[in-house]
Every structure is written in structure tokens, then in C-alpha cells.
Tab-separated table of C-alpha atoms in Angstrom:
chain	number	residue	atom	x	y	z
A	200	UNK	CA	35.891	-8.523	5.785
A	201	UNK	CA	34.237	-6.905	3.097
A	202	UNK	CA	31.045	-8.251	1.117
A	203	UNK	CA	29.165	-7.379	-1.850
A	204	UNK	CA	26.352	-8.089	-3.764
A	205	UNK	CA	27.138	-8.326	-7.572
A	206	UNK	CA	23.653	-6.567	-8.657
A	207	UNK	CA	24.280	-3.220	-9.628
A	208	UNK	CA	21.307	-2.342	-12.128
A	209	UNK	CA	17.680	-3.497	-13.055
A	210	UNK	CA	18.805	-5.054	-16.256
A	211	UNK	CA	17.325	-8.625	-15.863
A	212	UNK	CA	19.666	-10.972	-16.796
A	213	UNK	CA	19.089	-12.491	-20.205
A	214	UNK	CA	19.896	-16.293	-18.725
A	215	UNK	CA	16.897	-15.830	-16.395
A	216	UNK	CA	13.434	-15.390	-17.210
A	217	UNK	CA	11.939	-12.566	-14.472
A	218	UNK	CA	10.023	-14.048	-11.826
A	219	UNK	CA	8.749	-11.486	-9.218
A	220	UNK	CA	6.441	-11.756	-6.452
A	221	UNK	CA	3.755	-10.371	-4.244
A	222	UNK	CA	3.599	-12.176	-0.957
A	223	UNK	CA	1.279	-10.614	1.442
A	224	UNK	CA	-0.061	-12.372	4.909
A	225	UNK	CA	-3.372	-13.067	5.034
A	226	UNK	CA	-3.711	-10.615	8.256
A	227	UNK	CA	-6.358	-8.129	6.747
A	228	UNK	CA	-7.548	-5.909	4.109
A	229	UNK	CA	-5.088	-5.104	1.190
A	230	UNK	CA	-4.627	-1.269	1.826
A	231	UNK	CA	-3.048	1.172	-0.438
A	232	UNK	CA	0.894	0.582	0.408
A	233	UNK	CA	0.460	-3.326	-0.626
A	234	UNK	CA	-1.718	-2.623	-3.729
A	235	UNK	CA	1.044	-0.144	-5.143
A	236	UNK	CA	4.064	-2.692	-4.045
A	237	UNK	CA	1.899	-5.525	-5.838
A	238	UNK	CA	1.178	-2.680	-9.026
A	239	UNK	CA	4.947	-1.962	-9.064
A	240	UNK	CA	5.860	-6.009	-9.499
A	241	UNK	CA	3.096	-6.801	-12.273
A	242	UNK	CA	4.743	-3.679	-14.225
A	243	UNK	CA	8.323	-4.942	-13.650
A	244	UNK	CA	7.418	-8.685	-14.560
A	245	UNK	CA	5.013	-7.345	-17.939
A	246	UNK	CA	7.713	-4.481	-18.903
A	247	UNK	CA	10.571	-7.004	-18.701
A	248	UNK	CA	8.364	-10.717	-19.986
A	249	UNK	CA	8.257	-12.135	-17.285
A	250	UNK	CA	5.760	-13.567	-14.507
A	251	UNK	CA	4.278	-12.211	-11.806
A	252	UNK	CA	2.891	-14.650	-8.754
A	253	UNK	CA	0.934	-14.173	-5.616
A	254	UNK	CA	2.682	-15.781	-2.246
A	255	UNK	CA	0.397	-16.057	0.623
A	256	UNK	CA	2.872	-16.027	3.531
A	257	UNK	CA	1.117	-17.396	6.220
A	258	UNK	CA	3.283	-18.587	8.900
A	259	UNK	CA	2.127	-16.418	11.519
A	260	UNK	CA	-1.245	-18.317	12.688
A	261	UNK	CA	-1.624	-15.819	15.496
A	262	UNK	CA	-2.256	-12.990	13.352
A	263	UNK	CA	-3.721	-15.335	10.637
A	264	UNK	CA	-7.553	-13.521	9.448
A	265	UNK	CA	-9.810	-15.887	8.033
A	266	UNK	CA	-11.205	-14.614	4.594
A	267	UNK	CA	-8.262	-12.289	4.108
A	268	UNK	CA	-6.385	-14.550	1.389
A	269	UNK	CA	-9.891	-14.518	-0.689
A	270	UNK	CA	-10.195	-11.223	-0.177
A	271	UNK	CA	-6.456	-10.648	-1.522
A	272	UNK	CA	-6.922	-12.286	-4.653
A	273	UNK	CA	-10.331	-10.923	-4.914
A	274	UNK	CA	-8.741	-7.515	-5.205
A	275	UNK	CA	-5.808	-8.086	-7.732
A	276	UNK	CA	-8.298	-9.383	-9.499
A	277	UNK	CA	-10.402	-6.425	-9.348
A	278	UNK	CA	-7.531	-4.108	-9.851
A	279	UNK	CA	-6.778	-6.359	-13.221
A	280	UNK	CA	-3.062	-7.156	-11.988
A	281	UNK	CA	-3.995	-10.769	-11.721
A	282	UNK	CA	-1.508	-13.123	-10.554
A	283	UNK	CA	-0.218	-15.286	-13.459
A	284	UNK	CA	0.516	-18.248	-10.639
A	285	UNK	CA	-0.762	-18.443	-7.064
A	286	UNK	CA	-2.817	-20.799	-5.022
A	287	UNK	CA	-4.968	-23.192	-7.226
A	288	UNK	CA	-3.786	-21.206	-10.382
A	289	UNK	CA	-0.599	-22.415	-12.773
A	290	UNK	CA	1.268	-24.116	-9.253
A	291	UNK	CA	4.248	-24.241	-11.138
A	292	UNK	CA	6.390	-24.122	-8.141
A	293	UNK	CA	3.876	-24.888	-5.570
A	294	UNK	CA	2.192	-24.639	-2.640
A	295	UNK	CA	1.880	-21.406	-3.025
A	296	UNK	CA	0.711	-20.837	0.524
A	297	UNK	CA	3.626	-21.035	2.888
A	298	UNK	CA	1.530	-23.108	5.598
A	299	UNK	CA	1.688	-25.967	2.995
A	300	UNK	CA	5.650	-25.878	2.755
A	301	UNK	CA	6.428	-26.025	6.136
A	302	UNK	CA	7.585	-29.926	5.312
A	303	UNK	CA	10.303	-27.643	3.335
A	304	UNK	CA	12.341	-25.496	5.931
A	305	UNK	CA	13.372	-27.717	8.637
A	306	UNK	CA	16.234	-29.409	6.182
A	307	UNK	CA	16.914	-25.887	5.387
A	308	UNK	CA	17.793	-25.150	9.012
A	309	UNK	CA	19.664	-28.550	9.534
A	310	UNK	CA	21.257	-27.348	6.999
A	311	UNK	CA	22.624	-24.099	7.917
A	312	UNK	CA	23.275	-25.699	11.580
A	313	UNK	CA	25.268	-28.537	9.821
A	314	UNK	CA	27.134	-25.429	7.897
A	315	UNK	CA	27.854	-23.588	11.220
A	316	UNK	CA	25.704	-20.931	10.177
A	317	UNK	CA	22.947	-21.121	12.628
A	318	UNK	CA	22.684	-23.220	15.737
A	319	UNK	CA	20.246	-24.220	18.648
A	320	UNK	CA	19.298	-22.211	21.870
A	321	UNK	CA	17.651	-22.759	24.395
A	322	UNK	CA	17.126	-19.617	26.787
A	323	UNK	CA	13.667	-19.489	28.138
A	324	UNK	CA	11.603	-16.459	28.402
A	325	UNK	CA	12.071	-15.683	31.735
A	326	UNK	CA	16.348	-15.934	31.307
A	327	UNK	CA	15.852	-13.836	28.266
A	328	UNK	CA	14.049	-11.036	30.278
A	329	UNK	CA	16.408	-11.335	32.988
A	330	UNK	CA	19.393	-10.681	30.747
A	331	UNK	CA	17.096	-8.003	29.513
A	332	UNK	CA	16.969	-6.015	33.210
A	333	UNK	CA	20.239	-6.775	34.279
A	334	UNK	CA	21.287	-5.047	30.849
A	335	UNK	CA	18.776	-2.056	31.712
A	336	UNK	CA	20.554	-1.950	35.277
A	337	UNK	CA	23.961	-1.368	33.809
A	338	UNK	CA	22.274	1.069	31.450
A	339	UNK	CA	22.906	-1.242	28.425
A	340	UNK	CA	20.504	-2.863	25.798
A	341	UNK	CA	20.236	-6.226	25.612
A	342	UNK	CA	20.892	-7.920	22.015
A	343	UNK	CA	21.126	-11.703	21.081
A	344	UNK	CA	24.424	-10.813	19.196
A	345	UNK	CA	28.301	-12.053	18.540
A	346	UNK	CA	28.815	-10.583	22.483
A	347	UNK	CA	26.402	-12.154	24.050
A	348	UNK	CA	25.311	-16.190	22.648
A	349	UNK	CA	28.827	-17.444	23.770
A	350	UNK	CA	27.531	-16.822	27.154
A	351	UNK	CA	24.010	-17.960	26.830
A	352	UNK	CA	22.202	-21.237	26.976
A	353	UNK	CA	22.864	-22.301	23.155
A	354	UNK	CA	24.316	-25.146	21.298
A	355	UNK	CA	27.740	-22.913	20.753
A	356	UNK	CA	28.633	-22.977	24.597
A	357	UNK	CA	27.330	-26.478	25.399
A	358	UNK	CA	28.227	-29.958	24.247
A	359	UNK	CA	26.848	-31.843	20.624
A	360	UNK	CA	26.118	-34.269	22.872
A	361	UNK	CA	24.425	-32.455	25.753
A	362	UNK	CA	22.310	-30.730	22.359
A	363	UNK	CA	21.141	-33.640	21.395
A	364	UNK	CA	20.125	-35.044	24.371
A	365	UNK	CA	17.879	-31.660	25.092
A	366	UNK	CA	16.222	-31.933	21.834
A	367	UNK	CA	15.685	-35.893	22.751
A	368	UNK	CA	14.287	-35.111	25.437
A	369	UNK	CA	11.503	-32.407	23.782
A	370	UNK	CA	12.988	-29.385	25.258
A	371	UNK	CA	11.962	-26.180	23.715
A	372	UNK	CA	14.759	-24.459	21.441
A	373	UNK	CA	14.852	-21.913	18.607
A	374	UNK	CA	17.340	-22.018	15.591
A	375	UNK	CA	19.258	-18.923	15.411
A	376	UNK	CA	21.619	-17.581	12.482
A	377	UNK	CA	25.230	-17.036	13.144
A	378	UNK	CA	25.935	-13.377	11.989
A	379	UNK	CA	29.260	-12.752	11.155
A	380	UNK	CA	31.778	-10.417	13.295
A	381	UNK	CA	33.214	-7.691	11.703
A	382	UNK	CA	32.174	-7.919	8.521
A	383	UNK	CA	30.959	-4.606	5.991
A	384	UNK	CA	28.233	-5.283	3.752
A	385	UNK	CA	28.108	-3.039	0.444
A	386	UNK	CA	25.034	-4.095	-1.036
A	387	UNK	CA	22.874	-2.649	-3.859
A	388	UNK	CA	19.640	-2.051	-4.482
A	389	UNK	CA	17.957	-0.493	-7.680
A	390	UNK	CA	16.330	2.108	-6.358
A	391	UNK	CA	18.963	3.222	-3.085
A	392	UNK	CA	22.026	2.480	-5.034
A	393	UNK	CA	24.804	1.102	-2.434
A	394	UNK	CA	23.526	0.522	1.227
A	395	UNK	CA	26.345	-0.566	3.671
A	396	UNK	CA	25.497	-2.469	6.685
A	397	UNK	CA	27.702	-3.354	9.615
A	398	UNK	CA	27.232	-7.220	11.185
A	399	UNK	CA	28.616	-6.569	13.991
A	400	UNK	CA	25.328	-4.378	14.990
A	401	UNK	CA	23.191	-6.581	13.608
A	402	UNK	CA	21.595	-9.637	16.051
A	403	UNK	CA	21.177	-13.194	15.739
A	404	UNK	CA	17.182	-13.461	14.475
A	405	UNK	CA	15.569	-16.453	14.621
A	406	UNK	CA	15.062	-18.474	11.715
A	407	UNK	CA	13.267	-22.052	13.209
A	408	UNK	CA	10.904	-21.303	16.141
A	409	UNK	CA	9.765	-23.578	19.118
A	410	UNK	CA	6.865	-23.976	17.457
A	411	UNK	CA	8.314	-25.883	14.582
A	412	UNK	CA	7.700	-22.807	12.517
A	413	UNK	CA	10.299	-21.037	10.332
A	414	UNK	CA	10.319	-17.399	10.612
A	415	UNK	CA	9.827	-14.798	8.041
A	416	UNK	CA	13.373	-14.449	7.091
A	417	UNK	CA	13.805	-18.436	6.401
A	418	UNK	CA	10.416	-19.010	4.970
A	419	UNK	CA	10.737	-15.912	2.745
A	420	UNK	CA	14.495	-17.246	1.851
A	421	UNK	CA	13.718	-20.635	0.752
A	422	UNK	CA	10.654	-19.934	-1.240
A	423	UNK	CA	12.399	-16.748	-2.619
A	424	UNK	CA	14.849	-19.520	-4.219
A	425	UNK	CA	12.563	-22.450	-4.987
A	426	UNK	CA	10.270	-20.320	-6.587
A	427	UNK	CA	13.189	-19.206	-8.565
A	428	UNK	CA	12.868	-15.416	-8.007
A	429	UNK	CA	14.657	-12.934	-9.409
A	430	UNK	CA	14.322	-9.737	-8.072
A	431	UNK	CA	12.676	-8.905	-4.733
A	432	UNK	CA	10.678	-5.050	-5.436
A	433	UNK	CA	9.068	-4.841	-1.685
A	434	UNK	CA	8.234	-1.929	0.860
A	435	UNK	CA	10.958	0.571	2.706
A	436	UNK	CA	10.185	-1.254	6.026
A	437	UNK	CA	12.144	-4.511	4.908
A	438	UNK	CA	15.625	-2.557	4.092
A	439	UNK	CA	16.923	-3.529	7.694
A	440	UNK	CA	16.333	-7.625	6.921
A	441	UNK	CA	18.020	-6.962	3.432
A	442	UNK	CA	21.856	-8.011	5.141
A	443	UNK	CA	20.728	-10.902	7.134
A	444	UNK	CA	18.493	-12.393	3.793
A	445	UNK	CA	22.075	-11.850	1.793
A	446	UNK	CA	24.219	-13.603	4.528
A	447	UNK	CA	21.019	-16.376	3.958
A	448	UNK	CA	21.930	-16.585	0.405
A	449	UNK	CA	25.498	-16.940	1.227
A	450	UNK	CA	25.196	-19.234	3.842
A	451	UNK	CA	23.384	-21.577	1.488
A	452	UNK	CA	25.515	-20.948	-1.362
A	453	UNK	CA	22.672	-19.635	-3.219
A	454	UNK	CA	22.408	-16.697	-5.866
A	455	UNK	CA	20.597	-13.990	-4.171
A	456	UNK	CA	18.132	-11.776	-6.296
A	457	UNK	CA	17.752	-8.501	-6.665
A	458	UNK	CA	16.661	-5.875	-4.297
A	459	UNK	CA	14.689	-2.785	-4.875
A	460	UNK	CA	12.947	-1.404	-1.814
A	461	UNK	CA	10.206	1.147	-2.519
A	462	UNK	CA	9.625	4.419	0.027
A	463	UNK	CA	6.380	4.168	2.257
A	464	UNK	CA	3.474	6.267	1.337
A	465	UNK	CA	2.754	9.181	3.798
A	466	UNK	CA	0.254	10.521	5.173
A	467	UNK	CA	-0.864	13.409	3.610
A	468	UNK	CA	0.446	16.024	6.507
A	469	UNK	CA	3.202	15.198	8.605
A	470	UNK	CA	5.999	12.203	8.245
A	471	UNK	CA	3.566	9.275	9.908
A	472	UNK	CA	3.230	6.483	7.456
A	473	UNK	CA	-0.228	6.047	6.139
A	474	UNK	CA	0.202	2.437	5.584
A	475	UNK	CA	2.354	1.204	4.214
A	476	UNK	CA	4.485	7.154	-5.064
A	477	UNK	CA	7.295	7.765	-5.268
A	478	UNK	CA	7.585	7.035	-9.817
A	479	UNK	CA	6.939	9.609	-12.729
A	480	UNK	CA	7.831	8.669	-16.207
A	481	UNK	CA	9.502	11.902	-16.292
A	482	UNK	CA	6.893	13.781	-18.052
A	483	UNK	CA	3.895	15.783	-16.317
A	484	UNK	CA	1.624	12.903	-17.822
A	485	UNK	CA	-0.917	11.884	-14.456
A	486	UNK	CA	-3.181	9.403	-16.371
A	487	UNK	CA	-2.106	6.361	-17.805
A	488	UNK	CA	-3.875	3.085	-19.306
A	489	UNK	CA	-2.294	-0.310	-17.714
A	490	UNK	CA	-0.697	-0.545	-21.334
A	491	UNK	CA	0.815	2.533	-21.022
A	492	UNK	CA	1.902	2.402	-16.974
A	493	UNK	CA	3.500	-1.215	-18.663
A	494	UNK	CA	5.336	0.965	-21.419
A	495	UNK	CA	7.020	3.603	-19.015
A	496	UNK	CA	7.540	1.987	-16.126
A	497	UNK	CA	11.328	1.869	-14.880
A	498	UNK	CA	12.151	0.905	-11.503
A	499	UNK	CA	15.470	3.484	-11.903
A	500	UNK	CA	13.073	6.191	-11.680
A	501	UNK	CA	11.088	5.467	-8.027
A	502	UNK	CA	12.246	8.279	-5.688
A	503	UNK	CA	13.839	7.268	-2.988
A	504	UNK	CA	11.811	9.202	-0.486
A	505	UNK	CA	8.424	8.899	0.759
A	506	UNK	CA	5.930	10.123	-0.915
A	507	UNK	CA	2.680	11.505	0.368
A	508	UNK	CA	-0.682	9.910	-0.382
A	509	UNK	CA	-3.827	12.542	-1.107
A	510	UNK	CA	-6.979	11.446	-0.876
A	511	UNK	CA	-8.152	14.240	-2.344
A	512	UNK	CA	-6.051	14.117	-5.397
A	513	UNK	CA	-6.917	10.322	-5.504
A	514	UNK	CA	-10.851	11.233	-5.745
A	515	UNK	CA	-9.901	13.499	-8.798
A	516	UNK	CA	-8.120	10.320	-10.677
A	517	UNK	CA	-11.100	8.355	-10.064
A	518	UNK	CA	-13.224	11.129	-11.527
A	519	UNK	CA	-11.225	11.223	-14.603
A	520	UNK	CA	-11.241	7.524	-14.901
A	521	UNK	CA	-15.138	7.475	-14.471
A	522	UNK	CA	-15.833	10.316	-16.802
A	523	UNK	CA	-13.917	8.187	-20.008
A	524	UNK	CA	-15.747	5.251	-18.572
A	525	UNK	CA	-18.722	3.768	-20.933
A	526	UNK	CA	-22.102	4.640	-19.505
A	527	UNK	CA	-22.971	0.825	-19.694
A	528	UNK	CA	-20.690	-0.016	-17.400
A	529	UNK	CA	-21.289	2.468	-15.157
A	530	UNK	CA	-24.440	1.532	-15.309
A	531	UNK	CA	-23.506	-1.864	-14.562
A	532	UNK	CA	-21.937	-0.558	-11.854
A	533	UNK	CA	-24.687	1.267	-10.623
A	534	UNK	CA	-27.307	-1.310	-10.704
A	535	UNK	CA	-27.036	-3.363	-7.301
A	536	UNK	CA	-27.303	-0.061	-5.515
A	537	UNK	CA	-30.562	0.458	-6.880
A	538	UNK	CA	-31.755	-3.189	-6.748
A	539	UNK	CA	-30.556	-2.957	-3.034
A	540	UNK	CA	-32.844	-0.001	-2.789
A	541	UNK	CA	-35.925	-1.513	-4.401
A	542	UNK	CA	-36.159	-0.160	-7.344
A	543	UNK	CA	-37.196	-2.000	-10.461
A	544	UNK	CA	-34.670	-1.132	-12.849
A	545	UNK	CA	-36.180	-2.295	-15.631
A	546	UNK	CA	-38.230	0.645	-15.646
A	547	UNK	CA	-35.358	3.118	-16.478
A	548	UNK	CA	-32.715	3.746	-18.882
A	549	UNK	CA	-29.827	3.546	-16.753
A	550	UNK	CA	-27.580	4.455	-19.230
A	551	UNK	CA	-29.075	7.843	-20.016
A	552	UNK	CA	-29.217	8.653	-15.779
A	553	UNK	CA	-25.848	7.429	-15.602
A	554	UNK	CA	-24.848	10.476	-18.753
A	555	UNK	CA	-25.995	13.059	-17.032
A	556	UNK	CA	-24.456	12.821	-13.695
A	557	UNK	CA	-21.008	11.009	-13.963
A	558	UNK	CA	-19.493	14.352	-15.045
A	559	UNK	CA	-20.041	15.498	-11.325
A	560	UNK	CA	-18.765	12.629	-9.397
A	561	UNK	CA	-16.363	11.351	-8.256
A	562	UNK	CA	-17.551	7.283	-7.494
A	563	UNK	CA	-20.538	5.312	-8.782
A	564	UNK	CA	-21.601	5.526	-5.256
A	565	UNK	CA	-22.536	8.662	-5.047
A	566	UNK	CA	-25.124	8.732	-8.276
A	567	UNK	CA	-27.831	7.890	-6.129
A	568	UNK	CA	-27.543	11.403	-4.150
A	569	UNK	CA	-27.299	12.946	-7.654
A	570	UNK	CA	-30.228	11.028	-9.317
A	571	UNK	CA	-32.508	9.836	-6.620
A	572	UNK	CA	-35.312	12.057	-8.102
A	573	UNK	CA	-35.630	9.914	-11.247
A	574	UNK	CA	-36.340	6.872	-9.370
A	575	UNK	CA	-38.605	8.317	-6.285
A	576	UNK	CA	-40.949	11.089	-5.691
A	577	UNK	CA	-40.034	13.979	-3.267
A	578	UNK	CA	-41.621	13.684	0.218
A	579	UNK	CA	-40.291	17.366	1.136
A	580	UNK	CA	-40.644	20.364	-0.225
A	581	UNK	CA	-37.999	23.485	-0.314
A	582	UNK	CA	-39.419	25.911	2.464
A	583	UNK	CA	-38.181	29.020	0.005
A	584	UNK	CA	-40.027	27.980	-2.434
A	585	UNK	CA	-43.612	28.396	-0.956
A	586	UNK	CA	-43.184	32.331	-1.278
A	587	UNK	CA	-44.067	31.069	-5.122
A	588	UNK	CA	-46.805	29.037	-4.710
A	589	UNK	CA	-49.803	30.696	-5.267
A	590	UNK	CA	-53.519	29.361	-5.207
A	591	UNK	CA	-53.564	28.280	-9.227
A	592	UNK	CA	-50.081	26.171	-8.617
A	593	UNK	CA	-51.143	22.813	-8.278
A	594	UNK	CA	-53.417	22.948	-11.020
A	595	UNK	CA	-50.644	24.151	-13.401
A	596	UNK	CA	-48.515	21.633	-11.677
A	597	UNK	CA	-50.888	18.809	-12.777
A	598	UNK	CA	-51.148	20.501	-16.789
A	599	UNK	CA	-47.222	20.328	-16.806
A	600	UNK	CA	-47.073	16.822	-15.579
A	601	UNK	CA	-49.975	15.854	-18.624
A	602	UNK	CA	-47.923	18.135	-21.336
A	603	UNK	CA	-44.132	16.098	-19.757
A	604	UNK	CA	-46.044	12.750	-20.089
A	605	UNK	CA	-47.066	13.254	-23.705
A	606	UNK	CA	-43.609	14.050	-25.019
A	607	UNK	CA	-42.107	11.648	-27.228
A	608	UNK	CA	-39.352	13.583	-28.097
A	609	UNK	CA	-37.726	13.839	-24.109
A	610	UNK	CA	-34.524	16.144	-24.839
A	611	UNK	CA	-34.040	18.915	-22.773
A	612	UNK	CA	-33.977	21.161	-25.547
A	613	UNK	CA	-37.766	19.664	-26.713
A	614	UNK	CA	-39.186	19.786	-22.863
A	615	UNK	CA	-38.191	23.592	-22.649
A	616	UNK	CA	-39.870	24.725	-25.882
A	617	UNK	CA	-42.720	22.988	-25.023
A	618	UNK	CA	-42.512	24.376	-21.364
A	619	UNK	CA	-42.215	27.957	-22.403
């Protein structure tokens, strides 16, 4: 059997508004590979008029961070690719945090049971890791596939009757999904073109744990649909779920959106992933406003490779960024770390410190280092410098500070006349 996927392109379709997504799990700190998949579906929704919403995914309490969802939105916020609808904001299609939905996926489960699509099983642990060494034994890898659940402890080898009664009586079962046998997947995705999978390697995941969780794949699914998304622009690492999330679509007799799955960013030497740009507009162009990123973008045009991330080159953008920044705002900026410091900042122009050494670096936090002088007094002296200091010094020194504190007219061209 042969299946496809009727997407061939990026063109959204004219019927549907765009709806894209970032859904993230509160399980940390937003690193780099997340902020550039969130970057890449703000563009897509804004380039094509449609809306871009924030997900929390949060089925996995074990791995569950508290703080981290704040600290999510905190930085979309900063990055100014705020979330048109999320938690608390425009819950058009809400909950927006998958913990709150869980009411939602258990029909969706009956569902694909009642379909023959999925069913129950029961195997324990310990039968699961004995299949597992008795596989290793014979010098064979265990999978939960088409060759193995006929012979396993599930609800496709024992009676509806006998399955019912288990679940009665609270024993613990997953829900599985049937993959087909034998069947060739040609699906596409935007930025791949045609990826063909084969079912008959693929295993049976779970989709309903014993926890009365869904998994990933059924939570992601359902809200996928509900929340009426239309194309799914998400990491390299999630091109192996892409057949079994299509059979989902097909088992439910659901339109499934479209796929684009961006390379991972690199480390800098070497192939390990950093964390997981791979786009050009096709010009050598390096800076661009939001507007202008907005303008260009084109998902067509995302390499299909990884691409490596430079810090280096990274510190350079921000230093171009921070040089065309207004020195208010940098000054804004720079503020707290002074108040931290215990200075009084009303005492100094900020602005004018902030002129004369943004054009040598590269974040706000390093114009202390580069201005500390203005704000304290030296407690050390250079040790090359007392070759020069003669008996009359600190006398001069004191006439120089007098003549500096009696100029009005503090330019640098003014304080060297006078100097001189």
C-alpha cells in the first residue's frame, strides 16, 4: 500500500487562515534551537497573516520545572515575537496548557481503539525486559511492532471480554497505535521535499499511558487539530514521529497540516548538536529589522542541513545591533547594573558614558569594565608609570584637577587646549 500526503508546497491555502505554533515543555531555559524554531513560526504566521500561539506542552510532570513556563513567555516577550494567543492571553481555543486538556484525549483514544487503530496492553515491565534479553540472546532487538503484539499480553490476542474485565478490575494498561504492515509512506515536507517511510519498521508507540496520561504524539495530535493548525514548522529531531502523526491524522479522518522540519544548529566544531540557521534571503544581507526578517522570509529557502552556531559571530550581531541602538536606551539598559553597584545615578549623564563606549562592546554588560572610572576613583596605580612621577607631580596633579573642575565647556577638544 502506498500513502501520501497531499501537501506539496508552503502556499497556505486560501480557505484557511494560518495558524502556527510554538509548543515548548516547561522543562528549562529556552536555549537557542527553540528561540530560532519559535522566530521561524512568528515569521511564517506574520509573512503569510496569520497567528502565531504559544502551547505549553506539559504532560510530562516528571521532567516538569517550576518557573520555566514564566520564564518562556518572559523571553518571547523579550525577543518581541510575542505570542498572539497562549495561556491567559486571547484563549481562543483554550487551555492552552496541555495539563488542562487532559479531560480531552481519553475519547480520542476510545476512539481510535473503537476504530481498530490502537488497542490495550498490558505487558508489565518486567515481561517487557524479558522479551528484551531473550531478544538480545538470539542476537535480535526487541520492538513492540506488527511481529511481535500478536504474541504479547494485549487486547489483540485476548478476549473483549477478558479486556474489559482487566480494566474493571484497575489493572495497569497502555493504549498503543496499530501501525500498519506493509505500507510506503511518501510524505512531504517544505523544506526536505518527499521523505518515504516504511511501517513495517516503524513500532507501535504509545499514545494513552498507565498513568492516564496521553503521550506526546496524541496530545500533540489532538491539540494540533483543535487548535486548528495549519502547518507544523518544528526541529530536525521530530522527522522520525512525522509517519506515525500522519497515520494519526488518518486514523481519525482528520486533515493533517503541513510539515516543515528545520536542521539542528551545530556546534561550532564538529557534528554534535549544540542544542537544539540554516535561511538566507539569498542576498549577502546579515542584518535585518523584524520588518524586514517578516518581508524575506520563505520557508523554501531553509537549508536542509545543519547549520553551525558561532558564538563569536553572534557577539558581532549584537555589537552591530547595540551600536544603532539609542544611547537612552542603552542607558536604560545600563542603569540597574550601576544601581546594583551603588552608585547614585543621578549624578551622571548616562547617556553621554553610554556614547563613548558602546562602539567597543559587544553587550551592555560589559560598560562597566569600560567606564568604571567615571563612577569610582582608582585604588591602584600602574607600576610603569611611577618611572614618571617626579617630586612636583602631585602638586600639578591637584592644579589639573582645579583647571578640569572649572570647565564649563567639557569636550575633549576644550579639555586638551586647556591642558596643553
Amino acid at each position: 500500500t502506498v500513502m501520501k500526503n497531499q501537501n506539496k508546497n508552503d502556499l497556505p491555502s486560501m480557505s484557511k487562515p494560518v495558524r502556527v505554533r510554538f509548543a515548548p515543555s516547561p522543562t528549562g531555559p529556552l536555549h537557542i534551537g527553540g528561540v530560532r524554531t519559535a522566530l521561524f513560526n512568528y515569521l511564517f504566521a506574520k509573512k503569510n497573516g496569520g497567528t502565531f500561539y504559544l502551547r505549553i506542552e506539559d504532560t510530562d510532570q516528571n521532567r516538569f520545572v517550576p518557573g520555566a513556563e514564566e520564564y518562556i513567555m518572559e523571553a518571547l516577550e523579550w525577543l518581541g515575537i510575542a505570542p498572539e494567543e497562549t495561556v491567559g492571553k486571547n484563549e481562543k481555543f483554550g487551555p492552552y496548557r496541555q495539563s488542562e486538556r487532559k479531560h480531552l484525549y481519553r475519547q480520542y483514544a476510545d476512539q481510535l481503539i473503537e476504530s481498530g487503530n490502537a488497542y490495550y496492553a498490558f505487558d508489565t515491565a518486567e515481561s517487557l525486559d524479558a522479551h528484551r534479553k531473550q531478544h538480545e540472546a538470539e542476537g535480535k532487538t526487541f520492538i513492540y511492532n506488527h511481529h511481535n503484539r500478536e504474541k504479547l499480553d494485549t487486547s489483540l490476542v485476548i478476549s473483549k471480554e477478558e479486556t474489559e474485565k482487566r480494566i474493571a478490575n484497575n489493572e495497569d494498561y497502555v493504549i498503543r497505535f496499530k501501525t500498519p504492515v506493509n505500507e510506503t509512506l511518501h510524505l512531504q515536507d517544505i523544506i526536505r521535499g518527499e521523505v518515504q517511510f516504511q511501517t513495517g519498521l516503524l513500532d507501535d508507540k504509545v499514545l494513552f499511558k498507565s498513568d492516564g496520561m496521553p503521550t506526546y504524539h496524541l496530545a500533540n495530535i489532538v491539540d494540533d487539530h483543535l487548535m486548528e493548525t495549519t502547518h507544523v514548522i518544528r526541529g530536525e529531531e521530530w522527522l522520525p514521529s512525522m509517519p506515525l502523526h500522519v497515520m494519526l491524522y488518518r486514523a481519525f479522518g482528520w486533515d493533517a497540516p503541513e510539515f516543515a522540519h528545520l536542521p539542528l544548529i551545530l556546534k561550532p566544531i564538529g557534528n554534535g548538536k549544540l542544542s537544539k540557521q540554516g535561511w538566507n534571503d539569498g542576498t549577502e544581507k546579515e542584518l535585518f529589522s523584524l520588518d524586514e526578517l517578516t518581508a524575506a522570509f520563505d520557508l523554501k529557502r531553509v537549508h536542509k542541513s545543519g547549520a553551525k552556531f558561532d558564538p563569536e559571530k553572534n557577539k558581532w550581531f549584537n555589537h552591530q545591533y547595540l551600536i544603532k541602538q539609542k544611547d537612552e536606551l542603552l542607558a536604560k539598559a545600563f542603569a540597574p547594573i550601576l544601581i546594583e553597584k551603588g552608585i547614585d545615578i543621578s549624578k551622571f549623564d548616562l547617556n553621554r558614558i553610554v556614547s563613548l563606549v558602546k562602539d567597543r562592546a559587544h553587550f551592555v554588560t560589559e560598560f562597566w569594565e569600560m567606564s568604571d572610572f567615571f563612577f569610582v576613583a582608582p585604588t591602584i596605580y600602574d607600576e610603569k608609570a611611577r618611572k614618571n612621577w617626579k617630586e612636583e607631580t602631585p602638586t600639578l596633579m591637584q592644579e589639573l584637577i582645579s583647571v578640569i573642575e572649572e570647565i564649563t565647556d567639557f569636550t575633549s577638544m576644550n579639555i586638551e587646549t586647556i591642558v596643553k
